[in-house]
GROMACS .gro file of C-alpha atoms in nm:
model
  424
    1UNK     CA    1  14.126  10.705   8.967
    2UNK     CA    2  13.876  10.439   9.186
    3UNK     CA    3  13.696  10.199   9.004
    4UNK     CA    4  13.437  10.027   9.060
    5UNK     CA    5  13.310   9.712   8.937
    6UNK     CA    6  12.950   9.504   8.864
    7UNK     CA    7  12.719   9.823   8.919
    8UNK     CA    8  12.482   9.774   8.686
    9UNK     CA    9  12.302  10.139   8.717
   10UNK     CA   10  12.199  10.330   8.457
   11UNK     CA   11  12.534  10.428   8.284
   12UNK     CA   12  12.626  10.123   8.253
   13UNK     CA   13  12.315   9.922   8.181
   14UNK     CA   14  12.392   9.942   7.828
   15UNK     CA   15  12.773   9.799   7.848
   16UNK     CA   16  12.667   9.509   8.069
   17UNK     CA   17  12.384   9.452   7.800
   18UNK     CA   18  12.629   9.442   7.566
   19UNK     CA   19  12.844   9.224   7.737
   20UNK     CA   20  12.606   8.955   7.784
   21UNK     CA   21  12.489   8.891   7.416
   22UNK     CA   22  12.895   8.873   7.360
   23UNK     CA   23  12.933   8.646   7.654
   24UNK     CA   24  12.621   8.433   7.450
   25UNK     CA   25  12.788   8.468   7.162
   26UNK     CA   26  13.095   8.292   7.253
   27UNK     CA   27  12.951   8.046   7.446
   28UNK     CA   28  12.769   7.949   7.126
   29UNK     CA   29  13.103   7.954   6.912
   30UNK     CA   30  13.283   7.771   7.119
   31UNK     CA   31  13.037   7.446   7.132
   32UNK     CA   32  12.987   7.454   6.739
   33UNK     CA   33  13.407   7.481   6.676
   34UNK     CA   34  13.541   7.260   6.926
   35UNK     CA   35  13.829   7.252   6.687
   36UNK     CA   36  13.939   7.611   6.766
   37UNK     CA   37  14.289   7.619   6.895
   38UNK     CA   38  14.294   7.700   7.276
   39UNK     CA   39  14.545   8.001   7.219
   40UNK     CA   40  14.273   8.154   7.018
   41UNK     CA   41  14.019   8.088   7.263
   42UNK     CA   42  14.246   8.240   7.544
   43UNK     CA   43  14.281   8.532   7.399
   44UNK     CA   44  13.949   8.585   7.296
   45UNK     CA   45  13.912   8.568   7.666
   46UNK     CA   46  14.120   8.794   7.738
   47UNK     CA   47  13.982   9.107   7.494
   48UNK     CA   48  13.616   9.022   7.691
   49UNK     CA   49  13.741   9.088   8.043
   50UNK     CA   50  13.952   9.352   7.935
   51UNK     CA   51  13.637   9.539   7.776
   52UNK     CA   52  13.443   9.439   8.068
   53UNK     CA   53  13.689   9.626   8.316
   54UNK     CA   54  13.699   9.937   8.088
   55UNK     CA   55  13.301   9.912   8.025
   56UNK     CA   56  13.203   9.898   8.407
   57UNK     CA   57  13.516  10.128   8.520
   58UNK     CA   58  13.452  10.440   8.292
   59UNK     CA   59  13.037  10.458   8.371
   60UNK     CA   60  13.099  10.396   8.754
   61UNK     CA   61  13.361  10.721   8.764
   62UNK     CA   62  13.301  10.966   8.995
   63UNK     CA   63  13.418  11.292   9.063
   64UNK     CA   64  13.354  11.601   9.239
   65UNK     CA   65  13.317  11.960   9.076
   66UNK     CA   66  13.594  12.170   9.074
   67UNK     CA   67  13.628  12.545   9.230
   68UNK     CA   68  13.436  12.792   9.088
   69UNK     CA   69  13.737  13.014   8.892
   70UNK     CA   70  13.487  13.309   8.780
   71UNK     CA   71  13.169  13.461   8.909
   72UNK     CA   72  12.859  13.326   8.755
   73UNK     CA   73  12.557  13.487   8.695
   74UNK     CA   74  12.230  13.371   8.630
   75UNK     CA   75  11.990  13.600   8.524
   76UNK     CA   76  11.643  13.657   8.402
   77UNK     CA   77  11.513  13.360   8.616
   78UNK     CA   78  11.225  13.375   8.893
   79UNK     CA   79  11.447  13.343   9.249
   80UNK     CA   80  11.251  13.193   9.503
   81UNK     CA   81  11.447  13.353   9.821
   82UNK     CA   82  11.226  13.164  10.047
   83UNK     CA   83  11.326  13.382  10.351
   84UNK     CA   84  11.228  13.660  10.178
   85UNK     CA   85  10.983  13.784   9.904
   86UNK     CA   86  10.975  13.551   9.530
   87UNK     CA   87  11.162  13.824   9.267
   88UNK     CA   88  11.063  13.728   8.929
   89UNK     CA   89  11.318  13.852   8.580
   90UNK     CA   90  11.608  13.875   8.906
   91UNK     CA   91  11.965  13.792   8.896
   92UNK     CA   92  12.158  13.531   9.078
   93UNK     CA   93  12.526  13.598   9.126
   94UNK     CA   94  12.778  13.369   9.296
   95UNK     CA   95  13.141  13.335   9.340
   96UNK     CA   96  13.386  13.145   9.505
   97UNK     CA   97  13.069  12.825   9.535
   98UNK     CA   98  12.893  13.104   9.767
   99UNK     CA   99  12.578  13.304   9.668
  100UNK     CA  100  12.740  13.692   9.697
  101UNK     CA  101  12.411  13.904   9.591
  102UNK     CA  102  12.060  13.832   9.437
  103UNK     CA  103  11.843  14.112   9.326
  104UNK     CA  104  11.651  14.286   9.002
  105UNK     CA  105  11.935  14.539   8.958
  106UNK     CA  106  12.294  14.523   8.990
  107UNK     CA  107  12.643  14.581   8.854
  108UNK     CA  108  12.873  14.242   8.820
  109UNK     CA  109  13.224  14.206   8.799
  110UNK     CA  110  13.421  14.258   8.453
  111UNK     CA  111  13.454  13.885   8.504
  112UNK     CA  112  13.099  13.732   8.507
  113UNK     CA  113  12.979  13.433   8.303
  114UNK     CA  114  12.611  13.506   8.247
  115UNK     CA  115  12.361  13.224   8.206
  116UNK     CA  116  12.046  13.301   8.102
  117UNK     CA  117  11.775  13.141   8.260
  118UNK     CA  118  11.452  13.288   8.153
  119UNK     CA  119  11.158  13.098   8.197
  120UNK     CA  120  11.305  12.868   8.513
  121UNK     CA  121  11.292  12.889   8.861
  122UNK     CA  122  11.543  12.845   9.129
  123UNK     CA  123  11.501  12.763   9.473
  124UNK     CA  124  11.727  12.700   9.722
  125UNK     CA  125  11.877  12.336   9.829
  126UNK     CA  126  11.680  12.103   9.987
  127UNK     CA  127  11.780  11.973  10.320
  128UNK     CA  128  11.673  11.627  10.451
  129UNK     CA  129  11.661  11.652  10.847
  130UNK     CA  130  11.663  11.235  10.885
  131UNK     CA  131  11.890  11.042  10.693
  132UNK     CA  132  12.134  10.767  10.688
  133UNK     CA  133  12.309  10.870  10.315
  134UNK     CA  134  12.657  10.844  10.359
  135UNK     CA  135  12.633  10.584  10.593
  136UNK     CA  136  12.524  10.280  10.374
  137UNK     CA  137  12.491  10.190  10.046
  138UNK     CA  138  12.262   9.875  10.048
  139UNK     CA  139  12.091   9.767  10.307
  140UNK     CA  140  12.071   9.409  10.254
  141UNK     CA  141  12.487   9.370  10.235
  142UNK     CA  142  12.611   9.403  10.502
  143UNK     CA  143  13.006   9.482  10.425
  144UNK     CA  144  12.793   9.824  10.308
  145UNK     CA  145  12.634   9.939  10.637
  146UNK     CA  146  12.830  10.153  10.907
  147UNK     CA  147  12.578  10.349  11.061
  148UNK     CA  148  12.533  10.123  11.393
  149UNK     CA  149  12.865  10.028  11.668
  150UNK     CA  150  12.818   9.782  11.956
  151UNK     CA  151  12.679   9.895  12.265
  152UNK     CA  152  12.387  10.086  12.424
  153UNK     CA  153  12.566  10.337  12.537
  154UNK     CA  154  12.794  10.558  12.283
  155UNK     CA  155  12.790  10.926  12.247
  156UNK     CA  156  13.118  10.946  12.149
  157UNK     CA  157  13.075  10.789  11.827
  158UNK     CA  158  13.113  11.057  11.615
  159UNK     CA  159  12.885  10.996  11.238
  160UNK     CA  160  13.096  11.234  11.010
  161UNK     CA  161  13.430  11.021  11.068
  162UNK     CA  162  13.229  10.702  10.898
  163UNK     CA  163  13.116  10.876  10.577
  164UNK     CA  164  13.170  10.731  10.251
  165UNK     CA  165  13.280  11.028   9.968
  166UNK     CA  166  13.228  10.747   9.710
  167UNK     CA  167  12.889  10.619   9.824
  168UNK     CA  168  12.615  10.607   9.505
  169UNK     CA  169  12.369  10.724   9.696
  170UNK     CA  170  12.529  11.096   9.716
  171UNK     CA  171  12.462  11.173   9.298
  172UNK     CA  172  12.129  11.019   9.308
  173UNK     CA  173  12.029  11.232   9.640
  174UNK     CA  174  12.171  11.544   9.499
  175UNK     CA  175  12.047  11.528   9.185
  176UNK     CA  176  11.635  11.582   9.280
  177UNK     CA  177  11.798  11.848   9.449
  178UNK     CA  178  11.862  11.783   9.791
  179UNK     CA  179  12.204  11.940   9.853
  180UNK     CA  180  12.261  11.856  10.255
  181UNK     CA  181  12.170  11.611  10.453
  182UNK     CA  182  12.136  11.595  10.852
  183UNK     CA  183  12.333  11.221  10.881
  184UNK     CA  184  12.247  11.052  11.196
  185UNK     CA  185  12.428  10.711  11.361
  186UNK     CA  186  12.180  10.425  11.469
  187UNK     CA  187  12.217  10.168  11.742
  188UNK     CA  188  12.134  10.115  12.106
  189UNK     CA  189  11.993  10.368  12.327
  190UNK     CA  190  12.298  10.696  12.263
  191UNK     CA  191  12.387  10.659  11.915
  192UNK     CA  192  12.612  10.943  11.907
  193UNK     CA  193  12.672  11.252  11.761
  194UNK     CA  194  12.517  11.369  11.387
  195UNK     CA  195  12.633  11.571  11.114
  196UNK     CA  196  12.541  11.806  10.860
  197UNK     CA  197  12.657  11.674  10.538
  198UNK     CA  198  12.677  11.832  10.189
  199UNK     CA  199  12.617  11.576   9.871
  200UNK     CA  200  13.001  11.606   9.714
  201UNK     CA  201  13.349  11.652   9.817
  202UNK     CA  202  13.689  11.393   9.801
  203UNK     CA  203  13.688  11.287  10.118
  204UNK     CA  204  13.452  11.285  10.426
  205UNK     CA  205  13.620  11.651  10.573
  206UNK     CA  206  13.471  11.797  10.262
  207UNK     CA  207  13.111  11.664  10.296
  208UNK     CA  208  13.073  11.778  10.655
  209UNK     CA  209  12.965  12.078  10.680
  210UNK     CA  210  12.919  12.120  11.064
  211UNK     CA  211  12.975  11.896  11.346
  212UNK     CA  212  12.802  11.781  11.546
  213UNK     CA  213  12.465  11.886  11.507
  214UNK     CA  214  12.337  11.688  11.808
  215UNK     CA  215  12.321  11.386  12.005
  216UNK     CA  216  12.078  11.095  11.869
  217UNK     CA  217  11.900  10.918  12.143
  218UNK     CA  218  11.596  10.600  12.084
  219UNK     CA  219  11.405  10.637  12.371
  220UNK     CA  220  11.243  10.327  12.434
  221UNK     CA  221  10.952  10.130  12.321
  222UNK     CA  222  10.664  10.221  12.613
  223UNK     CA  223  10.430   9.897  12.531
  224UNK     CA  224  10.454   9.586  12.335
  225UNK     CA  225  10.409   9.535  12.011
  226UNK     CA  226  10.266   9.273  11.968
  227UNK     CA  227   9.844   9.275  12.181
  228UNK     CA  228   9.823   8.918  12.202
  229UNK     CA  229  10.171   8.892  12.386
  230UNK     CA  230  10.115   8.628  12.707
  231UNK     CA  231  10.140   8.742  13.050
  232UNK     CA  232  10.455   8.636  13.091
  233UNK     CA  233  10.628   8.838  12.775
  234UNK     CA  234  10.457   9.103  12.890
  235UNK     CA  235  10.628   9.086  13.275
  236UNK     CA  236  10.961   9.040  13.043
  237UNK     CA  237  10.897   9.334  12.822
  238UNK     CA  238  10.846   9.547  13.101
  239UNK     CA  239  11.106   9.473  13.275
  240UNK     CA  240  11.364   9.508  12.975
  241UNK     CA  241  11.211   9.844  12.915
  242UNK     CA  242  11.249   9.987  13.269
  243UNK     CA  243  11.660   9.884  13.262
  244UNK     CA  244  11.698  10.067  12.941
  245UNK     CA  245  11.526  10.413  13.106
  246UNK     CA  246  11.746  10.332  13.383
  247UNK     CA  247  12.043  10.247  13.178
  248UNK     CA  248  11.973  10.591  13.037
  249UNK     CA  249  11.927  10.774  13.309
  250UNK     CA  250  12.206  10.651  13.468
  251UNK     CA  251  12.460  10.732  13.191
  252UNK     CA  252  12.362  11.124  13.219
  253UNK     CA  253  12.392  11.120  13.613
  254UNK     CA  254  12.803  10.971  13.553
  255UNK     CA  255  12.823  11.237  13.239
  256UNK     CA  256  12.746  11.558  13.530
  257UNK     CA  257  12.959  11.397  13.785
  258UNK     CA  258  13.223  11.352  13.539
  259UNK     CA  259  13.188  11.726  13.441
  260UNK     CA  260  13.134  11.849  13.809
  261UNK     CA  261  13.454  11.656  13.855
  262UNK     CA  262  13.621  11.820  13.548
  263UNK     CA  263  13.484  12.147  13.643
  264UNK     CA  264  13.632  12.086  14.001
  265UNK     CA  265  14.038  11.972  13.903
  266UNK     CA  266  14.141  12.334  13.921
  267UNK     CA  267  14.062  12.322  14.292
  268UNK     CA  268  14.478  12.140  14.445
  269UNK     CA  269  14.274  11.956  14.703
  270UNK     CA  270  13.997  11.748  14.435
  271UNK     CA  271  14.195  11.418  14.275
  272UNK     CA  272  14.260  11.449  13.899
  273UNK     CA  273  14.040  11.229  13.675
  274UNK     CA  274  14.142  11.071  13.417
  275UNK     CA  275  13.936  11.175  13.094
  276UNK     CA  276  13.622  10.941  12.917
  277UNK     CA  277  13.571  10.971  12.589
  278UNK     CA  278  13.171  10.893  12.648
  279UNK     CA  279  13.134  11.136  12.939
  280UNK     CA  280  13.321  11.415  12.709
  281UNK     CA  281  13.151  11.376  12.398
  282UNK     CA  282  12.833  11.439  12.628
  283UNK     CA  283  12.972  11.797  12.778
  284UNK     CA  284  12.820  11.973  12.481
  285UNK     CA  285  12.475  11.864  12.529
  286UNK     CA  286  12.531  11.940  12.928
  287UNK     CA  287  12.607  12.261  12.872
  288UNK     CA  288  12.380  12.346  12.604
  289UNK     CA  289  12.513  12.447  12.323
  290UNK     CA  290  12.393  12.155  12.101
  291UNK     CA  291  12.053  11.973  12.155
  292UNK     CA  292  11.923  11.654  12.169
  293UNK     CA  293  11.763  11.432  11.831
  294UNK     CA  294  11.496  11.238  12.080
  295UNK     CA  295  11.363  10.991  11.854
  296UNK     CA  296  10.996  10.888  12.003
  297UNK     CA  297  10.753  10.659  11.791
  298UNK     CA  298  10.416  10.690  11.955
  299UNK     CA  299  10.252  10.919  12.198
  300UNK     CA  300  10.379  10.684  12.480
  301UNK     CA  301  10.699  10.699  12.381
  302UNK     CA  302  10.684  11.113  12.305
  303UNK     CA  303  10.513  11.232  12.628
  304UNK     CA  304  10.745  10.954  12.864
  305UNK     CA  305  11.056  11.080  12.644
  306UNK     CA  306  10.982  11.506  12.650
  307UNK     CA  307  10.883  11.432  13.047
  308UNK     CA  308  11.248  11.295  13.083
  309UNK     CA  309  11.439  11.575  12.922
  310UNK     CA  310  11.272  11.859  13.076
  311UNK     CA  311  11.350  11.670  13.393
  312UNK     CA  312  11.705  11.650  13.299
  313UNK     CA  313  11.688  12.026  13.178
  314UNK     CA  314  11.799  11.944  12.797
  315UNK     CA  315  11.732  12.173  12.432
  316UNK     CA  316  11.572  11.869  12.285
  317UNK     CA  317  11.445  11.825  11.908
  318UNK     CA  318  11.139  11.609  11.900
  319UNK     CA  319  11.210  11.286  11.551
  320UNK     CA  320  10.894  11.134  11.560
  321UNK     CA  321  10.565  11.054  11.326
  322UNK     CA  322  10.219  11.124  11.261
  323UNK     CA  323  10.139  11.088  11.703
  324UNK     CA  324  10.279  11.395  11.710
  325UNK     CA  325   9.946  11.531  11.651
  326UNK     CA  326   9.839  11.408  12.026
  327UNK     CA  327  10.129  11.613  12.173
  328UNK     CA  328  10.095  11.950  12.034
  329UNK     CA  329   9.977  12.115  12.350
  330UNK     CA  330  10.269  11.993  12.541
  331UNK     CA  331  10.500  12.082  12.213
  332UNK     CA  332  10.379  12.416  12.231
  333UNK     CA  333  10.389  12.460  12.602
  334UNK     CA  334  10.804  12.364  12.600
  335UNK     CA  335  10.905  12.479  12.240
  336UNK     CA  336  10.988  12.193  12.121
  337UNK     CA  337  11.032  12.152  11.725
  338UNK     CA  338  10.976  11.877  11.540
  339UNK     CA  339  11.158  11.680  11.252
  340UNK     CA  340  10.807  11.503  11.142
  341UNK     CA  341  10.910  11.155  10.963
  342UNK     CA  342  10.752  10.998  10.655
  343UNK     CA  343  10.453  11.203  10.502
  344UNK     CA  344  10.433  10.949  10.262
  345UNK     CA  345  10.337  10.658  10.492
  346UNK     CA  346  10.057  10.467  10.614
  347UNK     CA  347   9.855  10.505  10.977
  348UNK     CA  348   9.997  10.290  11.236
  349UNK     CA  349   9.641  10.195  11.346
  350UNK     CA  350   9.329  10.026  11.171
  351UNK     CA  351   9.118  10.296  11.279
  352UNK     CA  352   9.274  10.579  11.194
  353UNK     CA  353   9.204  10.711  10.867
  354UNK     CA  354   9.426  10.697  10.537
  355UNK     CA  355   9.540  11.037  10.481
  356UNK     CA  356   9.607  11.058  10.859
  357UNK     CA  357  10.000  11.101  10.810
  358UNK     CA  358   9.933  11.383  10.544
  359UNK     CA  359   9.778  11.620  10.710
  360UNK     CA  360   9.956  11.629  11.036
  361UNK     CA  361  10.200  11.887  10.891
  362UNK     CA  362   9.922  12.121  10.829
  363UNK     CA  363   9.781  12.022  11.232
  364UNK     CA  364  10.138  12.131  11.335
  365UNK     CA  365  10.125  12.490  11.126
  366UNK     CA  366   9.813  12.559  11.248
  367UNK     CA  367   9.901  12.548  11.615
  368UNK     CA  368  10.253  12.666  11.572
  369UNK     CA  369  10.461  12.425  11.635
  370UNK     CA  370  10.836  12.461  11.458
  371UNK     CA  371  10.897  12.178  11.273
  372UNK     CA  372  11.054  12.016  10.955
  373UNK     CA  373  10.952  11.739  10.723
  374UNK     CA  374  11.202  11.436  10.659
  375UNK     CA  375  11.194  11.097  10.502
  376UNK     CA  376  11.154  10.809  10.790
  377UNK     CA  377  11.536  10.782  10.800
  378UNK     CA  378  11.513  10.429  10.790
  379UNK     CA  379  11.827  10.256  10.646
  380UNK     CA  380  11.602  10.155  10.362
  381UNK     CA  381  11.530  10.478  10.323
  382UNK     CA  382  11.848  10.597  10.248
  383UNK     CA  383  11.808  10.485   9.898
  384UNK     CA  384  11.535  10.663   9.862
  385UNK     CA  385  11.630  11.037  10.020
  386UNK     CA  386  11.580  11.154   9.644
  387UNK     CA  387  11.166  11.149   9.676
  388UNK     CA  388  11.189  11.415   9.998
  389UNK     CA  389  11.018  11.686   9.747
  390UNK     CA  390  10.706  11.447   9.734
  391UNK     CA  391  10.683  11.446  10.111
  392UNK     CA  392  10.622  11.810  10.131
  393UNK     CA  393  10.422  11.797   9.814
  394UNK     CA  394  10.183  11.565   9.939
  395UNK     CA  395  10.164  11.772  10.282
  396UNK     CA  396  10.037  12.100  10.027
  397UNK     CA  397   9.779  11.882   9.905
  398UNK     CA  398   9.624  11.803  10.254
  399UNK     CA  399   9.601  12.117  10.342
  400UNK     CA  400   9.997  12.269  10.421
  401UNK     CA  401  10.047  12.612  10.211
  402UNK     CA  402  10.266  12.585   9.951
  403UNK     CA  403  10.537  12.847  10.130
  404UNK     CA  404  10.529  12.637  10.447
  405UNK     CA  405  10.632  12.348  10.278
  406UNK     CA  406  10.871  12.452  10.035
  407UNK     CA  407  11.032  12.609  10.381
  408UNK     CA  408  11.017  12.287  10.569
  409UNK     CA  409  11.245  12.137  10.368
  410UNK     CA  410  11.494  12.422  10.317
  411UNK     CA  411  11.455  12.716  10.592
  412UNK     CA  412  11.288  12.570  10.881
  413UNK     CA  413  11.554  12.207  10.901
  414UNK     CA  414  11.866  12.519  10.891
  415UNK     CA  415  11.674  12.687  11.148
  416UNK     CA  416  11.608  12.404  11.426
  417UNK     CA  417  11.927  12.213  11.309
  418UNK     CA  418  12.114  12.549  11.429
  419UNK     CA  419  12.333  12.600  11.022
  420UNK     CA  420  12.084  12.861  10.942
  421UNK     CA  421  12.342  13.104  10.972
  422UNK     CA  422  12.539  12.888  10.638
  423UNK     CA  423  12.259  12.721  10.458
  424UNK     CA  424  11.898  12.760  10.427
   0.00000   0.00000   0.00000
């Protein structure tokens, strides 16, 4: 058994409540009766910090379900299938933690647990396309943080090794009910590779559902920040910009030599090379069979950073906000989907108009561009993965139907994130 100490959530809330007022209590005690014999007030002592362990340890305990034993069956609900039609008075039936049949009619095993759920509604899991949960657990400590390693440069990094079974943040996520979440690294220009992660299991094997999803790359900044920035910041910004492209560019050009050379070692007269860790974790995304998470702020950054990868002949998957909405011709042109960031957020520009971020989901539906919604995946918002209902939610009230939301958070991440043959 783990425990865990001073986490005043809300289990324990009530214990450490408790534990002050005694705290006050002897404090007060102790001044009036200065007379009481120290053994006393030793042990006295004692029995607080021994309640105090016990207090904190029990609320803190955490522990993931055990196998499903039996089918279950829950019946008489309204089954939202999302991929399919909405059957209403249908049955559920699962076994072994899988979903084996759904329908109106059908015979169950002699061994079914029924649970009737007239009246309710059930929809499948929600999946978060942009997150950092498993990664962190506060972002101002840093002892907590492990989503970022040294260097520009590090495909190899792989996110699912670094996950944290215990972290907080996994019950709170899962219990608005997002069940998976696609965990990315952050850090330099090639984070590395990301995983799809499910919201319990002992140990980080048993969160991961697939890996790796795809490489993470933070294409550049285009332009300052900053519009009163002096001549000479500017020259340096520039400048520091243009090595970073390069820096990127170059790292793909030694990744298809290295493979060309790989490719090559069969042939007696080509010298053997000695395998890179970086250059191998990359042969994946060479060859196509998982895509790139291009991560693009504005429409600078989006057209310079799609204009790259069709030049270098990548599957790429567009992470990016509300400037999307300036690139949907080009989107649409090259298929490119879209994990759209932070409906609930503010325009990056004064002129722009307030609900500007909320209806860009229904701008992408309309023209057809595949995409997802997501939280901004900030390490901030890792805390906060829980409120990725109210991102789609406020996306239906600006204009998004109902269906198309409820499926960009379940069918349509599964689809792009290539797991919609598992989940979704």
């Amino acid at each position: 058994m783990k425990f865990h100490f001073n986490k005043p959530n809300r289990e324990n809330r009530h214990s450490v409540m408790l534990l002050d007022e005694i705290h006050k209590f002897s404090l007060l005690h102790f001044r009036n009766f200065p007379f009481m014999p120290k053994l006393k007030q030793s042990a006295f002592c004692i029995l607080i910090a021994t309640f105090a362990f016990f207090a904190t340890a029990h609320a803190s305990d955490e522990i993931p379900s055990k196998k499903q034993k039996h089918p279950i069956a829950l019946t008489g609900g309204t089954v939202h299938t999302v991929s399919g039609e909405t059957l209403v008075n249908a049955t559920l039936l699962f076994e072994k933690g899988k979903i084996t049949a759904i329908g109106t009619i059908m015979t169950l095993p002699d061994s079914t647990e029924k649970i009737d759920i007239s009246g309710k509604h059930v929809y499948p899991g929600l999946i978060s396309a942009n997150s950092r949960v498993g990664l962190l657990e506060i972002a101002a400590v840093r002892a907590t943080r492990d989503y970022a390693e040294v260097t520009a440069i590090k495909p190899n990094v792989r996110v699912e090794s670094a996950l944290n079974p215990d972290s907080e943040l996994l019950p709170v996520t899962r219990a608005n009910g997002i069940t998976l979440t696609h965990t990315i690294p952050m850090g330099g220009l090639i984070s590395g590779t990301s995983a799809m992660v499910m919201m319990d299991g002992w140990t980080w094997e048993d969160l991961t559902l697939r890996a790796p999803i795809g490489l993470y790359i933070n294409w550049p900044n285009m332009a300052p920040f900053r519009r009163n920035s002096t001549e000479k910041q500017k020259i340096e910004f520039l400048k520091k910009r243009d090595e970073q492209i390069t820096h990127l560019k170059n790292a793909f050009a030694d990744a298809r030599a290295y493979l060309k050379a790989k490719e090559a070692e069969s042939n007696k007269k080509i010298t053997y090379h000695e395998s890179d860790i970086r250059w191998e974790a990359m042969m994946p995304v060479l060859n196509k069979e998982i895509p790139v998470l291009l991560e693009a702020r504005g429409i600078k950054e989006i057209q310079a950073s799609i204009d790259w990868a069709l030049s270098e002949d990548l599957d790429i998957i567009l992470m990016t906000g509300a400037d999307v909405r300036f690139a949907i011709d080009l989107l649409k042109e090259n298929n490119i989907p879209v994990i759209y960031k932070g409906t609930l957020a503010l325009p990056s520009q004064r002129w722009e108009p307030y609900d500007t971020p909320f209806t860009v989901p229904r701008q992408l539906y309309n023209a057809g561009v595949r995409f997802c919604i997501s939280g901004s995946g900030t390490a901030f918002a890792a805390a906060h993965e829980r409120n990725l209902p109210y991102h789609a939610a406020m996306a239906v009230a600006f204009g998004l139907p109902q269906e198309e939301a409820l499926k960009s958070v379940t069918l349509y991440p599964a689809q792009i994130l290539g797991v919609a043959d598992l989940v979704g």
